[in-house]
């Protein structure tokens, strides 16, 4: 047998610190603030709707584009929240989570000699999706400067070349908790228009913004609707990360290309969950508002605990995550810090530098998740106070 078995294009992505830290967290009985999923359930009405759907026999292949009821609900949500009109028949495609929407978009739209620009730190699935399509990625950094994370727009401009096909934007941003500013969005849109690039936007945290901020989809900027694929998912909005119901919206030609790729990877998925997510989008806005305000309180709870423990904390404007500077505690490297933490005090966190090609701008940081019950956050804080 050929060794190693894994293809060259996937070999760069095998060693992950996530697995290492998850194992450390388990073996030490740590409070795990590394993992970005909630420890409470989604809206009861949505959960019952899924149970009923299974009982009522919604268990066979749904239509290739997704249940019409769900596509209509996605369209209605985007119209109500952003004033964007999509034809549910041709401009909305239901996918197996946002992850499949991203990988199918790359498979459908990126030629093997083309490049995709990522903003780093990036969600770990992006470079792998580009590589599976045979493309190459270039990355441009967010930098922690003057108390927040800022996009280096000059670096973004410089990363675009003749073979660039697309830019990926994730706002609100995992792992930094940053919401891109109007100026940053305008710069990204301008670079896309000037260079005739596609934009692929990962908006899975579109409802989880804090302090009165509102989400602005890149597709709403001038000249962007025709070149943007907007991706979202039920997982983060309704606390069902295991359901893997996502979607991609955009111009019919692009969505139909993504559907061509998706058709032969999974075809369809999650039949009984689709009507449940439609129900959630249509009826569970009050629950979602509670989730958002609850997460904002949890962010404040963890942020103040981290500050008491001696960290400098960067502001989290959205998502489930907050990043803390480990240098005031005598560490210079976030990865070293995150590897030591479970054994030292029984808390697990993730170093965002592992989500970068160039770890330097993120070297001093650790990412903590606050999508956990208050008593879990409090226990973590109590243990973190032992560091002082
Ligand atoms: C969780 C997450 C995803 C994955 O979404 P699924 O719907 O579970 O596939 C994608 N992007 C970001 C930034 C995430 O945090």
PDB file of C-alpha atoms in Angstrom, residues 101-305:
ATOM      1  CA  UNK A 101     -22.314  25.117   1.865  1.00  0.00           C
ATOM      2  CA  UNK A 102     -18.682  26.252   2.076  1.00  0.00           C
ATOM      3  CA  UNK A 103     -17.110  23.099   0.644  1.00  0.00           C
ATOM      4  CA  UNK A 104     -19.705  22.749  -2.147  1.00  0.00           C
ATOM      5  CA  UNK A 105     -19.165  26.427  -3.047  1.00  0.00           C
ATOM      6  CA  UNK A 106     -15.431  25.836  -3.410  1.00  0.00           C
ATOM      7  CA  UNK A 107     -15.929  22.618  -5.412  1.00  0.00           C
ATOM      8  CA  UNK A 108     -18.407  24.358  -7.686  1.00  0.00           C
ATOM      9  CA  UNK A 109     -16.647  27.666  -8.260  1.00  0.00           C
ATOM     10  CA  UNK A 110     -12.879  27.325  -7.829  1.00  0.00           C
ATOM     11  CA  UNK A 111     -10.714  25.895 -10.621  1.00  0.00           C
ATOM     12  CA  UNK A 112      -7.584  23.948  -9.656  1.00  0.00           C
ATOM     13  CA  UNK A 113      -5.294  26.810 -10.647  1.00  0.00           C
ATOM     14  CA  UNK A 114      -7.280  29.470  -8.813  1.00  0.00           C
ATOM     15  CA  UNK A 115      -6.843  31.125  -5.431  1.00  0.00           C
ATOM     16  CA  UNK A 116      -9.165  32.021  -2.601  1.00  0.00           C
ATOM     17  CA  UNK A 117      -8.323  34.755  -0.098  1.00  0.00           C
ATOM     18  CA  UNK A 118      -9.029  33.976   3.566  1.00  0.00           C
ATOM     19  CA  UNK A 119      -8.892  36.329   6.522  1.00  0.00           C
ATOM     20  CA  UNK A 120      -6.931  34.781   9.356  1.00  0.00           C
ATOM     21  CA  UNK A 121      -7.470  33.445  11.917  1.00  0.00           C
ATOM     22  CA  UNK A 122      -9.904  31.433   9.770  1.00  0.00           C
ATOM     23  CA  UNK A 123     -12.487  28.752  10.489  1.00  0.00           C
ATOM     24  CA  UNK A 124     -10.537  25.524  10.067  1.00  0.00           C
ATOM     25  CA  UNK A 125     -12.787  24.133   7.305  1.00  0.00           C
ATOM     26  CA  UNK A 126     -11.995  26.944   4.818  1.00  0.00           C
ATOM     27  CA  UNK A 127      -8.450  26.068   3.722  1.00  0.00           C
ATOM     28  CA  UNK A 128      -9.396  22.383   3.569  1.00  0.00           C
ATOM     29  CA  UNK A 129     -12.398  23.152   1.349  1.00  0.00           C
ATOM     30  CA  UNK A 130     -10.171  25.180  -0.978  1.00  0.00           C
ATOM     31  CA  UNK A 131      -7.613  22.354  -1.056  1.00  0.00           C
ATOM     32  CA  UNK A 132     -10.280  19.711  -1.774  1.00  0.00           C
ATOM     33  CA  UNK A 133     -11.322  21.806  -4.770  1.00  0.00           C
ATOM     34  CA  UNK A 134      -7.665  21.737  -5.867  1.00  0.00           C
ATOM     35  CA  UNK A 135      -7.236  25.477  -5.344  1.00  0.00           C
ATOM     36  CA  UNK A 136      -4.791  27.390  -3.188  1.00  0.00           C
ATOM     37  CA  UNK A 137      -5.502  29.908  -0.469  1.00  0.00           C
ATOM     38  CA  UNK A 138      -3.790  33.118   0.488  1.00  0.00           C
ATOM     39  CA  UNK A 139      -4.443  34.711   3.824  1.00  0.00           C
ATOM     40  CA  UNK A 140      -4.508  38.194   5.242  1.00  0.00           C
ATOM     41  CA  UNK A 141      -4.422  38.909   8.956  1.00  0.00           C
ATOM     42  CA  UNK A 142      -6.654  40.465  11.520  1.00  0.00           C
ATOM     43  CA  UNK A 143      -4.414  42.278  13.994  1.00  0.00           C
ATOM     44  CA  UNK A 144      -5.131  43.059  17.631  1.00  0.00           C
ATOM     45  CA  UNK A 145      -4.355  46.766  17.635  1.00  0.00           C
ATOM     46  CA  UNK A 146      -5.575  49.641  19.802  1.00  0.00           C
ATOM     47  CA  UNK A 147      -7.960  47.444  21.751  1.00  0.00           C
ATOM     48  CA  UNK A 148      -9.688  45.583  18.915  1.00  0.00           C
ATOM     49  CA  UNK A 149      -9.101  43.276  15.984  1.00  0.00           C
ATOM     50  CA  UNK A 150      -8.636  45.159  12.724  1.00  0.00           C
ATOM     51  CA  UNK A 151      -8.532  43.972   9.141  1.00  0.00           C
ATOM     52  CA  UNK A 152      -5.346  44.833   7.262  1.00  0.00           C
ATOM     53  CA  UNK A 153      -7.104  46.073   4.114  1.00  0.00           C
ATOM     54  CA  UNK A 154      -3.809  46.916   2.393  1.00  0.00           C
ATOM     55  CA  UNK A 155      -2.757  43.278   2.872  1.00  0.00           C
ATOM     56  CA  UNK A 156      -6.118  42.179   1.470  1.00  0.00           C
ATOM     57  CA  UNK A 157      -5.596  44.294  -1.616  1.00  0.00           C
ATOM     58  CA  UNK A 158      -2.066  42.917  -2.006  1.00  0.00           C
ATOM     59  CA  UNK A 159      -3.226  39.294  -1.666  1.00  0.00           C
ATOM     60  CA  UNK A 160      -5.462  39.585  -4.728  1.00  0.00           C
ATOM     61  CA  UNK A 161      -3.796  38.495  -7.946  1.00  0.00           C
ATOM     62  CA  UNK A 162      -4.764  37.432 -11.461  1.00  0.00           C
ATOM     63  CA  UNK A 163      -5.773  33.943 -10.293  1.00  0.00           C
ATOM     64  CA  UNK A 164      -7.905  35.053  -7.347  1.00  0.00           C
ATOM     65  CA  UNK A 165     -11.480  33.800  -7.644  1.00  0.00           C
ATOM     66  CA  UNK A 166     -13.052  34.581  -4.283  1.00  0.00           C
ATOM     67  CA  UNK A 167     -12.733  36.173  -0.849  1.00  0.00           C
ATOM     68  CA  UNK A 168     -14.214  34.469   2.214  1.00  0.00           C
ATOM     69  CA  UNK A 169     -15.637  36.708   4.937  1.00  0.00           C
ATOM     70  CA  UNK A 170     -16.869  35.506   8.340  1.00  0.00           C
ATOM     71  CA  UNK A 171     -18.624  38.239  10.338  1.00  0.00           C
ATOM     72  CA  UNK A 172     -19.313  38.060  13.263  1.00  0.00           C
ATOM     73  CA  UNK A 173     -15.922  36.377  13.329  1.00  0.00           C
ATOM     74  CA  UNK A 174     -14.885  33.125  14.974  1.00  0.00           C
ATOM     75  CA  UNK A 175     -12.458  32.987  16.840  1.00  0.00           C
ATOM     76  CA  UNK A 176     -11.984  36.693  17.606  1.00  0.00           C
ATOM     77  CA  UNK A 177     -15.593  37.788  18.303  1.00  0.00           C
ATOM     78  CA  UNK A 178     -15.065  40.724  15.951  1.00  0.00           C
ATOM     79  CA  UNK A 179     -17.874  42.292  13.934  1.00  0.00           C
ATOM     80  CA  UNK A 180     -16.389  43.862  10.812  1.00  0.00           C
ATOM     81  CA  UNK A 181     -16.960  47.623  10.668  1.00  0.00           C
ATOM     82  CA  UNK A 182     -18.821  49.463   7.894  1.00  0.00           C
ATOM     83  CA  UNK A 183     -15.444  50.739   6.645  1.00  0.00           C
ATOM     84  CA  UNK A 184     -13.955  47.252   6.565  1.00  0.00           C
ATOM     85  CA  UNK A 185     -16.992  45.865   4.734  1.00  0.00           C
ATOM     86  CA  UNK A 186     -16.834  48.730   2.235  1.00  0.00           C
ATOM     87  CA  UNK A 187     -13.135  48.034   1.580  1.00  0.00           C
ATOM     88  CA  UNK A 188     -13.771  44.311   1.055  1.00  0.00           C
ATOM     89  CA  UNK A 189     -16.665  45.081  -1.305  1.00  0.00           C
ATOM     90  CA  UNK A 190     -14.569  47.566  -3.267  1.00  0.00           C
ATOM     91  CA  UNK A 191     -11.750  45.030  -3.687  1.00  0.00           C
ATOM     92  CA  UNK A 192     -14.258  42.399  -4.862  1.00  0.00           C
ATOM     93  CA  UNK A 193     -15.860  44.767  -7.387  1.00  0.00           C
ATOM     94  CA  UNK A 194     -12.575  46.138  -8.734  1.00  0.00           C
ATOM     95  CA  UNK A 195     -11.120  42.671  -9.265  1.00  0.00           C
ATOM     96  CA  UNK A 196     -14.349  40.931 -10.296  1.00  0.00           C
ATOM     97  CA  UNK A 197     -14.164  38.495  -7.356  1.00  0.00           C
ATOM     98  CA  UNK A 198     -16.829  36.367  -5.755  1.00  0.00           C
ATOM     99  CA  UNK A 199     -17.519  36.828  -2.044  1.00  0.00           C
ATOM    100  CA  UNK A 200     -18.405  33.820   0.074  1.00  0.00           C
ATOM    101  CA  UNK A 201     -19.783  35.014   3.395  1.00  0.00           C
ATOM    102  CA  UNK A 202     -20.057  32.778   6.452  1.00  0.00           C
ATOM    103  CA  UNK A 203     -22.820  34.364   8.528  1.00  0.00           C
ATOM    104  CA  UNK A 204     -23.514  31.555  11.013  1.00  0.00           C
ATOM    105  CA  UNK A 205     -23.367  34.084  13.887  1.00  0.00           C
ATOM    106  CA  UNK A 206     -25.684  36.583  12.117  1.00  0.00           C
ATOM    107  CA  UNK A 207     -28.052  36.714  15.114  1.00  0.00           C
ATOM    108  CA  UNK A 208     -25.420  36.696  17.855  1.00  0.00           C
ATOM    109  CA  UNK A 209     -24.258  40.336  18.009  1.00  0.00           C
ATOM    110  CA  UNK A 210     -23.974  42.288  21.252  1.00  0.00           C
ATOM    111  CA  UNK A 211     -24.456  45.795  22.608  1.00  0.00           C
ATOM    112  CA  UNK A 212     -27.119  46.749  20.076  1.00  0.00           C
ATOM    113  CA  UNK A 213     -24.997  45.995  17.019  1.00  0.00           C
ATOM    114  CA  UNK A 214     -26.828  44.932  13.836  1.00  0.00           C
ATOM    115  CA  UNK A 215     -25.511  42.440  11.294  1.00  0.00           C
ATOM    116  CA  UNK A 216     -24.794  43.801   7.812  1.00  0.00           C
ATOM    117  CA  UNK A 217     -24.531  41.118   5.126  1.00  0.00           C
ATOM    118  CA  UNK A 218     -21.834  41.944   2.559  1.00  0.00           C
ATOM    119  CA  UNK A 219     -24.460  41.182  -0.112  1.00  0.00           C
ATOM    120  CA  UNK A 220     -26.315  44.384   0.851  1.00  0.00           C
ATOM    121  CA  UNK A 221     -23.402  46.610  -0.245  1.00  0.00           C
ATOM    122  CA  UNK A 222     -23.514  48.212  -3.712  1.00  0.00           C
ATOM    123  CA  UNK A 223     -22.657  45.802  -6.530  1.00  0.00           C
ATOM    124  CA  UNK A 224     -22.288  42.842  -4.161  1.00  0.00           C
ATOM    125  CA  UNK A 225     -25.603  40.940  -4.427  1.00  0.00           C
ATOM    126  CA  UNK A 226     -24.678  39.648  -7.884  1.00  0.00           C
ATOM    127  CA  UNK A 227     -21.301  38.288  -6.733  1.00  0.00           C
ATOM    128  CA  UNK A 228     -21.988  37.043  -3.190  1.00  0.00           C
ATOM    129  CA  UNK A 229     -22.941  33.654  -1.803  1.00  0.00           C
ATOM    130  CA  UNK A 230     -24.340  34.205   1.698  1.00  0.00           C
ATOM    131  CA  UNK A 231     -24.082  31.176   3.968  1.00  0.00           C
ATOM    132  CA  UNK A 232     -25.757  30.546   7.296  1.00  0.00           C
ATOM    133  CA  UNK A 233     -26.983  27.709   9.464  1.00  0.00           C
ATOM    134  CA  UNK A 234     -29.400  26.778  12.247  1.00  0.00           C
ATOM    135  CA  UNK A 235     -26.671  25.290  14.438  1.00  0.00           C
ATOM    136  CA  UNK A 236     -25.481  28.416  16.217  1.00  0.00           C
ATOM    137  CA  UNK A 237     -28.724  30.423  16.025  1.00  0.00           C
ATOM    138  CA  UNK A 238     -30.923  27.728  17.571  1.00  0.00           C
ATOM    139  CA  UNK A 239     -28.406  25.708  19.619  1.00  0.00           C
ATOM    140  CA  UNK A 240     -28.607  22.597  17.423  1.00  0.00           C
ATOM    141  CA  UNK A 241     -25.038  22.205  16.177  1.00  0.00           C
ATOM    142  CA  UNK A 242     -25.671  18.475  15.678  1.00  0.00           C
ATOM    143  CA  UNK A 243     -28.540  18.951  13.236  1.00  0.00           C
ATOM    144  CA  UNK A 244     -26.378  20.327  10.438  1.00  0.00           C
ATOM    145  CA  UNK A 245     -29.049  22.299   8.611  1.00  0.00           C
ATOM    146  CA  UNK A 246     -27.403  25.118   6.681  1.00  0.00           C
ATOM    147  CA  UNK A 247     -28.123  27.166   3.601  1.00  0.00           C
ATOM    148  CA  UNK A 248     -26.601  29.258   0.885  1.00  0.00           C
ATOM    149  CA  UNK A 249     -28.338  32.185  -0.817  1.00  0.00           C
ATOM    150  CA  UNK A 250     -27.287  34.228  -3.834  1.00  0.00           C
ATOM    151  CA  UNK A 251     -27.795  34.789  -7.538  1.00  0.00           C
ATOM    152  CA  UNK A 252     -29.441  31.839  -9.332  1.00  0.00           C
ATOM    153  CA  UNK A 253     -26.405  31.090 -11.492  1.00  0.00           C
ATOM    154  CA  UNK A 254     -24.069  30.754  -8.505  1.00  0.00           C
ATOM    155  CA  UNK A 255     -26.572  28.848  -6.353  1.00  0.00           C
ATOM    156  CA  UNK A 256     -27.267  26.425  -9.184  1.00  0.00           C
ATOM    157  CA  UNK A 257     -23.506  25.813  -9.538  1.00  0.00           C
ATOM    158  CA  UNK A 258     -23.271  25.030  -5.800  1.00  0.00           C
ATOM    159  CA  UNK A 259     -26.271  22.728  -6.138  1.00  0.00           C
ATOM    160  CA  UNK A 260     -24.482  20.818  -8.919  1.00  0.00           C
ATOM    161  CA  UNK A 261     -21.609  20.062  -6.520  1.00  0.00           C
ATOM    162  CA  UNK A 262     -23.856  19.360  -3.522  1.00  0.00           C
ATOM    163  CA  UNK A 263     -26.008  16.959  -5.551  1.00  0.00           C
ATOM    164  CA  UNK A 264     -23.173  14.455  -5.753  1.00  0.00           C
ATOM    165  CA  UNK A 265     -21.643  14.872  -2.334  1.00  0.00           C
ATOM    166  CA  UNK A 266     -24.618  14.499   0.024  1.00  0.00           C
ATOM    167  CA  UNK A 267     -27.577  15.201  -2.339  1.00  0.00           C
ATOM    168  CA  UNK A 268     -29.794  16.095   0.652  1.00  0.00           C
ATOM    169  CA  UNK A 269     -29.838  15.780   4.440  1.00  0.00           C
ATOM    170  CA  UNK A 270     -31.779  16.121   7.679  1.00  0.00           C
ATOM    171  CA  UNK A 271     -35.358  15.731   6.329  1.00  0.00           C
ATOM    172  CA  UNK A 272     -37.212  15.928   9.680  1.00  0.00           C
ATOM    173  CA  UNK A 273     -35.051  18.810  10.901  1.00  0.00           C
ATOM    174  CA  UNK A 274     -35.893  21.003   7.935  1.00  0.00           C
ATOM    175  CA  UNK A 275     -39.529  21.760   8.920  1.00  0.00           C
ATOM    176  CA  UNK A 276     -38.337  22.258  12.504  1.00  0.00           C
ATOM    177  CA  UNK A 277     -35.811  24.895  11.407  1.00  0.00           C
ATOM    178  CA  UNK A 278     -38.505  26.520   9.232  1.00  0.00           C
ATOM    179  CA  UNK A 279     -40.660  26.745  12.366  1.00  0.00           C
ATOM    180  CA  UNK A 280     -37.732  28.238  14.317  1.00  0.00           C
ATOM    181  CA  UNK A 281     -37.053  30.931  11.695  1.00  0.00           C
ATOM    182  CA  UNK A 282     -40.756  31.807  11.492  1.00  0.00           C
ATOM    183  CA  UNK A 283     -41.805  31.572  15.136  1.00  0.00           C
ATOM    184  CA  UNK A 284     -38.858  31.553  17.528  1.00  0.00           C
ATOM    185  CA  UNK A 285     -37.608  35.118  17.252  1.00  0.00           C
ATOM    186  CA  UNK A 286     -38.349  35.839  20.930  1.00  0.00           C
ATOM    187  CA  UNK A 287     -36.315  32.757  21.914  1.00  0.00           C
ATOM    188  CA  UNK A 288     -33.467  33.937  19.687  1.00  0.00           C
ATOM    189  CA  UNK A 289     -33.537  37.374  21.333  1.00  0.00           C
ATOM    190  CA  UNK A 290     -33.297  35.648  24.753  1.00  0.00           C
ATOM    191  CA  UNK A 291     -30.340  33.607  23.500  1.00  0.00           C
ATOM    192  CA  UNK A 292     -28.617  36.773  22.292  1.00  0.00           C
ATOM    193  CA  UNK A 293     -29.136  38.727  25.488  1.00  0.00           C
ATOM    194  CA  UNK A 294     -28.212  35.682  27.584  1.00  0.00           C
ATOM    195  CA  UNK A 295     -24.978  35.267  25.620  1.00  0.00           C
ATOM    196  CA  UNK A 296     -24.181  38.944  26.103  1.00  0.00           C
ATOM    197  CA  UNK A 297     -24.503  38.452  29.880  1.00  0.00           C
ATOM    198  CA  UNK A 298     -22.311  35.348  29.678  1.00  0.00           C
ATOM    199  CA  UNK A 299     -19.746  37.294  27.675  1.00  0.00           C
ATOM    200  CA  UNK A 300     -19.690  39.921  30.425  1.00  0.00           C
ATOM    201  CA  UNK A 301     -19.470  37.240  33.125  1.00  0.00           C
ATOM    202  CA  UNK A 302     -16.496  35.534  31.513  1.00  0.00           C
ATOM    203  CA  UNK A 303     -14.807  38.784  30.435  1.00  0.00           C
ATOM    204  CA  UNK A 304     -14.888  40.210  33.952  1.00  0.00           C
ATOM    205  CA  UNK A 305     -13.676  36.879  35.367  1.00  0.00           C
TER     206      UNK A 305
END
